[in-house]
Amino acid sequence: MQSSNGGARGGGDGPERSGELRAGRGAEYAEVPGEVRYEDPWHDALASGWGEPGTPGPPMAEVPAARREGQDGATAAAQVYLEVQRSAAFQEVRSRYRRFVGPAVAGFFLWYVGYVVAATSAPGFMARPVVGAVNVALLAGLGQFLSTFLLTWAYARHARLRRDRAALELRWDTQELTRGAGGGVS
């Protein structure tokens, strides 16, 4: 079996022994008795004193050339996302979302709190039989489950009818703009 750093793992005669793995490598793989070191780029970042003010942290590695070149594309892509966020289409999708979610959350919260308050402050009312052994409390409790399912259905329907198409068009436009800005993979 291969490890993530390309060396063999297992229990035996392969190059998984620490001396053989580190042979011919740089000073960062110096042998320390009793310590197991892997080729983990974040290993030194977890050393004590990292990130504390006044103490030197791990040495900062230079950004590879390939990453430096992609930085301009990433900056351009970030600008595209900021433009999209400020656009009227994005604001419309967000306002449609808020116009549904705000009242839905408020209504469901009031219904839930009403149930809890009625159960604690009016036990006589909640114990009133409706049909046989079924009382008001049982119906209201089952109503909590039913209202959760109805609210989920209403949310999915609202999203499908009022937001999904506009959000999908916005997504495609954003991807095209990002590709044009050089931030995406063509």
PDB file of C-alpha atoms in Angstrom:
ATOM      1  CA  MET A   1       0.000   0.000   0.000  1.00  0.00           C
ATOM      2  CA  GLN A   2       1.312   3.507  -0.844  1.00  0.00           C
ATOM      3  CA  SER A   3       1.210   6.433   1.546  1.00  0.00           C
ATOM      4  CA  SER A   4       0.294   9.949   0.478  1.00  0.00           C
ATOM      5  CA  ASN A   5       3.968  10.889   0.090  1.00  0.00           C
ATOM      6  CA  GLY A   6       4.727   8.035  -2.302  1.00  0.00           C
ATOM      7  CA  GLY A   7       6.530   5.761   0.147  1.00  0.00           C
ATOM      8  CA  ALA A   8       5.367   2.244   0.873  1.00  0.00           C
ATOM      9  CA  ARG A   9       3.455   1.512   4.046  1.00  0.00           C
ATOM     10  CA  GLY A  10       3.261  -1.796   5.735  1.00  0.00           C
ATOM     11  CA  GLY A  11       4.993  -3.972   8.182  1.00  0.00           C
ATOM     12  CA  GLY A  12       8.204  -5.175   6.867  1.00  0.00           C
ATOM     13  CA  ASP A  13      11.167  -4.859   4.700  1.00  0.00           C
ATOM     14  CA  GLY A  14      10.238  -1.888   2.509  1.00  0.00           C
ATOM     15  CA  PRO A  15      11.541   1.662   2.679  1.00  0.00           C
ATOM     16  CA  GLU A  16       9.028   2.528   5.388  1.00  0.00           C
ATOM     17  CA  ARG A  17      11.709   2.491   8.045  1.00  0.00           C
ATOM     18  CA  SER A  18      12.516   6.037   9.089  1.00  0.00           C
ATOM     19  CA  GLY A  19      16.207   5.996   8.143  1.00  0.00           C
ATOM     20  CA  GLU A  20      15.552   4.790   4.627  1.00  0.00           C
ATOM     21  CA  LEU A  21      12.730   7.288   4.018  1.00  0.00           C
ATOM     22  CA  ARG A  22      14.837  10.267   4.983  1.00  0.00           C
ATOM     23  CA  ALA A  23      18.052   9.177   3.329  1.00  0.00           C
ATOM     24  CA  GLY A  24      19.275  11.655   0.771  1.00  0.00           C
ATOM     25  CA  ARG A  25      16.801  14.375   1.758  1.00  0.00           C
ATOM     26  CA  GLY A  26      17.381  17.905   3.045  1.00  0.00           C
ATOM     27  CA  ALA A  27      17.890  19.201   6.569  1.00  0.00           C
ATOM     28  CA  GLU A  28      14.139  19.394   7.187  1.00  0.00           C
ATOM     29  CA  TYR A  29      14.166  15.599   7.442  1.00  0.00           C
ATOM     30  CA  ALA A  30      16.870  15.413  10.098  1.00  0.00           C
ATOM     31  CA  GLU A  31      16.661  12.337  12.238  1.00  0.00           C
ATOM     32  CA  VAL A  32      15.289  12.984  15.726  1.00  0.00           C
ATOM     33  CA  PRO A  33      15.225   9.951  18.014  1.00  0.00           C
ATOM     34  CA  GLY A  34      11.691   8.804  18.813  1.00  0.00           C
ATOM     35  CA  GLU A  35      10.025  11.234  16.393  1.00  0.00           C
ATOM     36  CA  VAL A  36       8.092  10.242  13.307  1.00  0.00           C
ATOM     37  CA  ARG A  37       8.115  12.862  10.548  1.00  0.00           C
ATOM     38  CA  TYR A  38       6.065  12.767   7.405  1.00  0.00           C
ATOM     39  CA  GLU A  39       6.256  14.981   4.366  1.00  0.00           C
ATOM     40  CA  ASP A  40       3.532  17.224   5.752  1.00  0.00           C
ATOM     41  CA  PRO A  41       3.700  20.881   4.658  1.00  0.00           C
ATOM     42  CA  TRP A  42       1.788  21.951   7.767  1.00  0.00           C
ATOM     43  CA  HIS A  43       3.944  20.041  10.244  1.00  0.00           C
ATOM     44  CA  ASP A  44       6.082  23.035  11.218  1.00  0.00           C
ATOM     45  CA  ALA A  45       3.049  25.329  11.368  1.00  0.00           C
ATOM     46  CA  LEU A  46       1.764  23.335  14.319  1.00  0.00           C
ATOM     47  CA  ALA A  47       4.945  23.816  16.337  1.00  0.00           C
ATOM     48  CA  SER A  48       4.703  25.679  19.630  1.00  0.00           C
ATOM     49  CA  GLY A  49       4.927  29.440  19.407  1.00  0.00           C
ATOM     50  CA  TRP A  50       3.346  29.606  15.974  1.00  0.00           C
ATOM     51  CA  GLY A  51       1.105  32.619  15.580  1.00  0.00           C
ATOM     52  CA  GLU A  52       1.928  34.102  18.961  1.00  0.00           C
ATOM     53  CA  PRO A  53       2.907  37.783  18.954  1.00  0.00           C
ATOM     54  CA  GLY A  54       6.592  38.474  19.483  1.00  0.00           C
ATOM     55  CA  THR A  55       7.734  34.950  18.686  1.00  0.00           C
ATOM     56  CA  PRO A  56       9.190  33.951  15.368  1.00  0.00           C
ATOM     57  CA  GLY A  57       6.926  31.602  13.460  1.00  0.00           C
ATOM     58  CA  PRO A  58       7.910  29.003  10.938  1.00  0.00           C
ATOM     59  CA  PRO A  59       9.859  30.338   7.992  1.00  0.00           C
ATOM     60  CA  MET A  60       7.588  31.588   5.233  1.00  0.00           C
ATOM     61  CA  ALA A  61       8.074  29.711   1.998  1.00  0.00           C
ATOM     62  CA  GLU A  62       8.078  31.607  -1.242  1.00  0.00           C
ATOM     63  CA  VAL A  63       4.915  31.220  -3.306  1.00  0.00           C
ATOM     64  CA  PRO A  64       5.605  28.991  -6.313  1.00  0.00           C
ATOM     65  CA  ALA A  65       5.613  30.705  -9.694  1.00  0.00           C
ATOM     66  CA  ALA A  66       2.479  28.862 -10.836  1.00  0.00           C
ATOM     67  CA  ARG A  67       0.543  30.223  -7.871  1.00  0.00           C
ATOM     68  CA  ARG A  68       1.854  33.741  -8.379  1.00  0.00           C
ATOM     69  CA  GLU A  69       0.621  33.705 -11.966  1.00  0.00           C
ATOM     70  CA  GLY A  70      -2.861  32.588 -10.887  1.00  0.00           C
ATOM     71  CA  GLN A  71      -3.086  35.389  -8.368  1.00  0.00           C
ATOM     72  CA  ASP A  72      -4.126  37.967 -10.968  1.00  0.00           C
ATOM     73  CA  GLY A  73      -6.827  35.630 -12.276  1.00  0.00           C
ATOM     74  CA  ALA A  74      -8.068  35.004  -8.748  1.00  0.00           C
ATOM     75  CA  THR A  75      -8.221  38.738  -8.078  1.00  0.00           C
ATOM     76  CA  ALA A  76     -10.173  39.251 -11.297  1.00  0.00           C
ATOM     77  CA  ALA A  77     -12.524  36.401 -10.361  1.00  0.00           C
ATOM     78  CA  ALA A  78     -13.077  37.966  -6.950  1.00  0.00           C
ATOM     79  CA  GLN A  79     -14.000  41.216  -8.655  1.00  0.00           C
ATOM     80  CA  VAL A  80     -16.507  39.336 -10.814  1.00  0.00           C
ATOM     81  CA  TYR A  81     -18.159  37.882  -7.709  1.00  0.00           C
ATOM     82  CA  LEU A  82     -18.321  41.310  -6.086  1.00  0.00           C
ATOM     83  CA  GLU A  83     -19.934  42.736  -9.228  1.00  0.00           C
ATOM     84  CA  VAL A  84     -22.462  39.909  -9.285  1.00  0.00           C
ATOM     85  CA  GLN A  85     -23.245  40.465  -5.616  1.00  0.00           C
ATOM     86  CA  ARG A  86     -23.997  44.122  -6.335  1.00  0.00           C
ATOM     87  CA  SER A  87     -26.110  43.311  -9.406  1.00  0.00           C
ATOM     88  CA  ALA A  88     -29.877  43.791  -9.509  1.00  0.00           C
ATOM     89  CA  ALA A  89     -30.443  40.129 -10.442  1.00  0.00           C
ATOM     90  CA  PHE A  90     -28.594  38.883  -7.344  1.00  0.00           C
ATOM     91  CA  GLN A  91     -30.406  41.371  -5.113  1.00  0.00           C
ATOM     92  CA  GLU A  92     -33.733  40.193  -6.537  1.00  0.00           C
ATOM     93  CA  VAL A  93     -32.932  36.537  -5.798  1.00  0.00           C
ATOM     94  CA  ARG A  94     -31.901  37.457  -2.250  1.00  0.00           C
ATOM     95  CA  SER A  95     -35.013  39.573  -1.676  1.00  0.00           C
ATOM     96  CA  ARG A  96     -37.277  36.753  -2.920  1.00  0.00           C
ATOM     97  CA  TYR A  97     -35.533  34.433  -0.468  1.00  0.00           C
ATOM     98  CA  ARG A  98     -35.922  36.885   2.415  1.00  0.00           C
ATOM     99  CA  ARG A  99     -39.573  37.610   1.603  1.00  0.00           C
ATOM    100  CA  PHE A 100     -40.365  33.925   2.052  1.00  0.00           C
ATOM    101  CA  VAL A 101     -38.018  32.945   4.861  1.00  0.00           C
ATOM    102  CA  GLY A 102     -38.689  35.911   7.182  1.00  0.00           C
ATOM    103  CA  PRO A 103     -42.446  35.386   7.556  1.00  0.00           C
ATOM    104  CA  ALA A 104     -42.085  31.583   7.485  1.00  0.00           C
ATOM    105  CA  VAL A 105     -39.585  31.574  10.348  1.00  0.00           C
ATOM    106  CA  ALA A 106     -41.625  34.087  12.353  1.00  0.00           C
ATOM    107  CA  GLY A 107     -44.852  32.121  11.837  1.00  0.00           C
ATOM    108  CA  PHE A 108     -43.301  28.773  12.706  1.00  0.00           C
ATOM    109  CA  PHE A 109     -41.571  30.217  15.788  1.00  0.00           C
ATOM    110  CA  LEU A 110     -44.832  31.744  17.044  1.00  0.00           C
ATOM    111  CA  TRP A 111     -46.648  28.441  16.456  1.00  0.00           C
ATOM    112  CA  TYR A 112     -43.948  26.533  18.363  1.00  0.00           C
ATOM    113  CA  VAL A 113     -43.831  29.010  21.273  1.00  0.00           C
ATOM    114  CA  GLY A 114     -47.652  29.042  21.384  1.00  0.00           C
ATOM    115  CA  TYR A 115     -47.636  25.265  21.723  1.00  0.00           C
ATOM    116  CA  VAL A 116     -45.069  25.307  24.528  1.00  0.00           C
ATOM    117  CA  VAL A 117     -46.791  28.148  26.398  1.00  0.00           C
ATOM    118  CA  ALA A 118     -50.196  26.462  26.090  1.00  0.00           C
ATOM    119  CA  ALA A 119     -48.754  23.153  27.292  1.00  0.00           C
ATOM    120  CA  THR A 120     -47.243  24.756  30.398  1.00  0.00           C
ATOM    121  CA  SER A 121     -49.789  27.436  31.271  1.00  0.00           C
ATOM    122  CA  ALA A 122     -53.081  25.772  30.252  1.00  0.00           C
ATOM    123  CA  PRO A 123     -52.790  22.082  31.100  1.00  0.00           C
ATOM    124  CA  GLY A 124     -56.562  21.833  31.505  1.00  0.00           C
ATOM    125  CA  PHE A 125     -57.134  23.041  27.964  1.00  0.00           C
ATOM    126  CA  MET A 126     -54.423  20.776  26.535  1.00  0.00           C
ATOM    127  CA  ALA A 127     -55.913  17.760  28.390  1.00  0.00           C
ATOM    128  CA  ARG A 128     -59.388  18.350  26.927  1.00  0.00           C
ATOM    129  CA  PRO A 129     -60.424  15.241  24.960  1.00  0.00           C
ATOM    130  CA  VAL A 130     -61.279  15.686  21.298  1.00  0.00           C
ATOM    131  CA  VAL A 131     -62.063  12.154  20.123  1.00  0.00           C
ATOM    132  CA  GLY A 132     -61.702   9.220  22.506  1.00  0.00           C
ATOM    133  CA  ALA A 133     -58.193   9.232  23.995  1.00  0.00           C
ATOM    134  CA  VAL A 134     -56.994  11.930  21.588  1.00  0.00           C
ATOM    135  CA  ASN A 135     -56.700  15.279  23.334  1.00  0.00           C
ATOM    136  CA  VAL A 136     -55.776  18.835  22.257  1.00  0.00           C
ATOM    137  CA  ALA A 137     -52.112  18.398  23.296  1.00  0.00           C
ATOM    138  CA  LEU A 138     -51.703  15.325  21.114  1.00  0.00           C
ATOM    139  CA  LEU A 139     -53.256  17.069  18.108  1.00  0.00           C
ATOM    140  CA  ALA A 140     -51.106  20.169  18.634  1.00  0.00           C
ATOM    141  CA  GLY A 141     -47.969  18.022  18.965  1.00  0.00           C
ATOM    142  CA  LEU A 142     -48.779  16.168  15.770  1.00  0.00           C
ATOM    143  CA  GLY A 143     -49.517  19.557  14.220  1.00  0.00           C
ATOM    144  CA  GLN A 144     -45.918  20.527  14.933  1.00  0.00           C
ATOM    145  CA  PHE A 145     -44.715  17.644  12.764  1.00  0.00           C
ATOM    146  CA  LEU A 146     -47.282  18.353  10.073  1.00  0.00           C
ATOM    147  CA  SER A 147     -46.402  22.059   9.967  1.00  0.00           C
ATOM    148  CA  THR A 148     -42.688  21.185   9.636  1.00  0.00           C
ATOM    149  CA  PHE A 149     -43.391  19.022   6.597  1.00  0.00           C
ATOM    150  CA  LEU A 150     -45.740  21.631   5.096  1.00  0.00           C
ATOM    151  CA  LEU A 151     -43.178  24.374   5.602  1.00  0.00           C
ATOM    152  CA  THR A 152     -40.491  22.254   3.952  1.00  0.00           C
ATOM    153  CA  TRP A 153     -42.783  21.574   0.992  1.00  0.00           C
ATOM    154  CA  ALA A 154     -43.695  25.276   0.712  1.00  0.00           C
ATOM    155  CA  TYR A 155     -40.021  26.294   0.838  1.00  0.00           C
ATOM    156  CA  ALA A 156     -39.054  23.818  -1.891  1.00  0.00           C
ATOM    157  CA  ARG A 157     -42.003  24.935  -4.041  1.00  0.00           C
ATOM    158  CA  HIS A 158     -41.172  28.610  -3.566  1.00  0.00           C
ATOM    159  CA  ALA A 159     -37.536  27.981  -4.436  1.00  0.00           C
ATOM    160  CA  ARG A 160     -38.481  26.000  -7.545  1.00  0.00           C
ATOM    161  CA  LEU A 161     -41.016  28.543  -8.807  1.00  0.00           C
ATOM    162  CA  ARG A 162     -39.508  31.864  -7.729  1.00  0.00           C
ATOM    163  CA  ARG A 163     -35.746  31.538  -7.283  1.00  0.00           C
ATOM    164  CA  ASP A 164     -34.126  28.524  -8.916  1.00  0.00           C
ATOM    165  CA  ARG A 165     -34.342  29.685 -12.528  1.00  0.00           C
ATOM    166  CA  ALA A 166     -33.018  33.174 -11.733  1.00  0.00           C
ATOM    167  CA  ALA A 167     -30.276  31.747  -9.503  1.00  0.00           C
ATOM    168  CA  LEU A 168     -29.228  29.258 -12.177  1.00  0.00           C
ATOM    169  CA  GLU A 169     -29.037  31.977 -14.835  1.00  0.00           C
ATOM    170  CA  LEU A 170     -27.014  34.099 -12.426  1.00  0.00           C
ATOM    171  CA  ARG A 171     -24.702  31.146 -11.788  1.00  0.00           C
ATOM    172  CA  TRP A 172     -24.103  30.548 -15.491  1.00  0.00           C
ATOM    173  CA  ASP A 173     -23.457  34.242 -16.095  1.00  0.00           C
ATOM    174  CA  THR A 174     -21.028  34.306 -13.186  1.00  0.00           C
ATOM    175  CA  GLN A 175     -19.150  31.270 -14.469  1.00  0.00           C
ATOM    176  CA  GLU A 176     -18.863  32.802 -17.929  1.00  0.00           C
ATOM    177  CA  LEU A 177     -17.586  36.087 -16.477  1.00  0.00           C
ATOM    178  CA  THR A 178     -15.109  34.219 -14.260  1.00  0.00           C
ATOM    179  CA  ARG A 179     -13.785  32.239 -17.218  1.00  0.00           C
ATOM    180  CA  GLY A 180     -13.418  35.482 -19.142  1.00  0.00           C
ATOM    181  CA  ALA A 181     -11.517  37.036 -16.243  1.00  0.00           C
ATOM    182  CA  GLY A 182      -9.018  34.168 -16.291  1.00  0.00           C
ATOM    183  CA  GLY A 183      -9.998  32.823 -12.883  1.00  0.00           C
ATOM    184  CA  GLY A 184     -11.638  29.639 -14.111  1.00  0.00           C
ATOM    185  CA  VAL A 185     -10.414  26.563 -15.848  1.00  0.00           C
ATOM    186  CA  SER A 186     -11.384  26.455 -19.513  1.00  0.00           C
TER     187      SER A 186
END
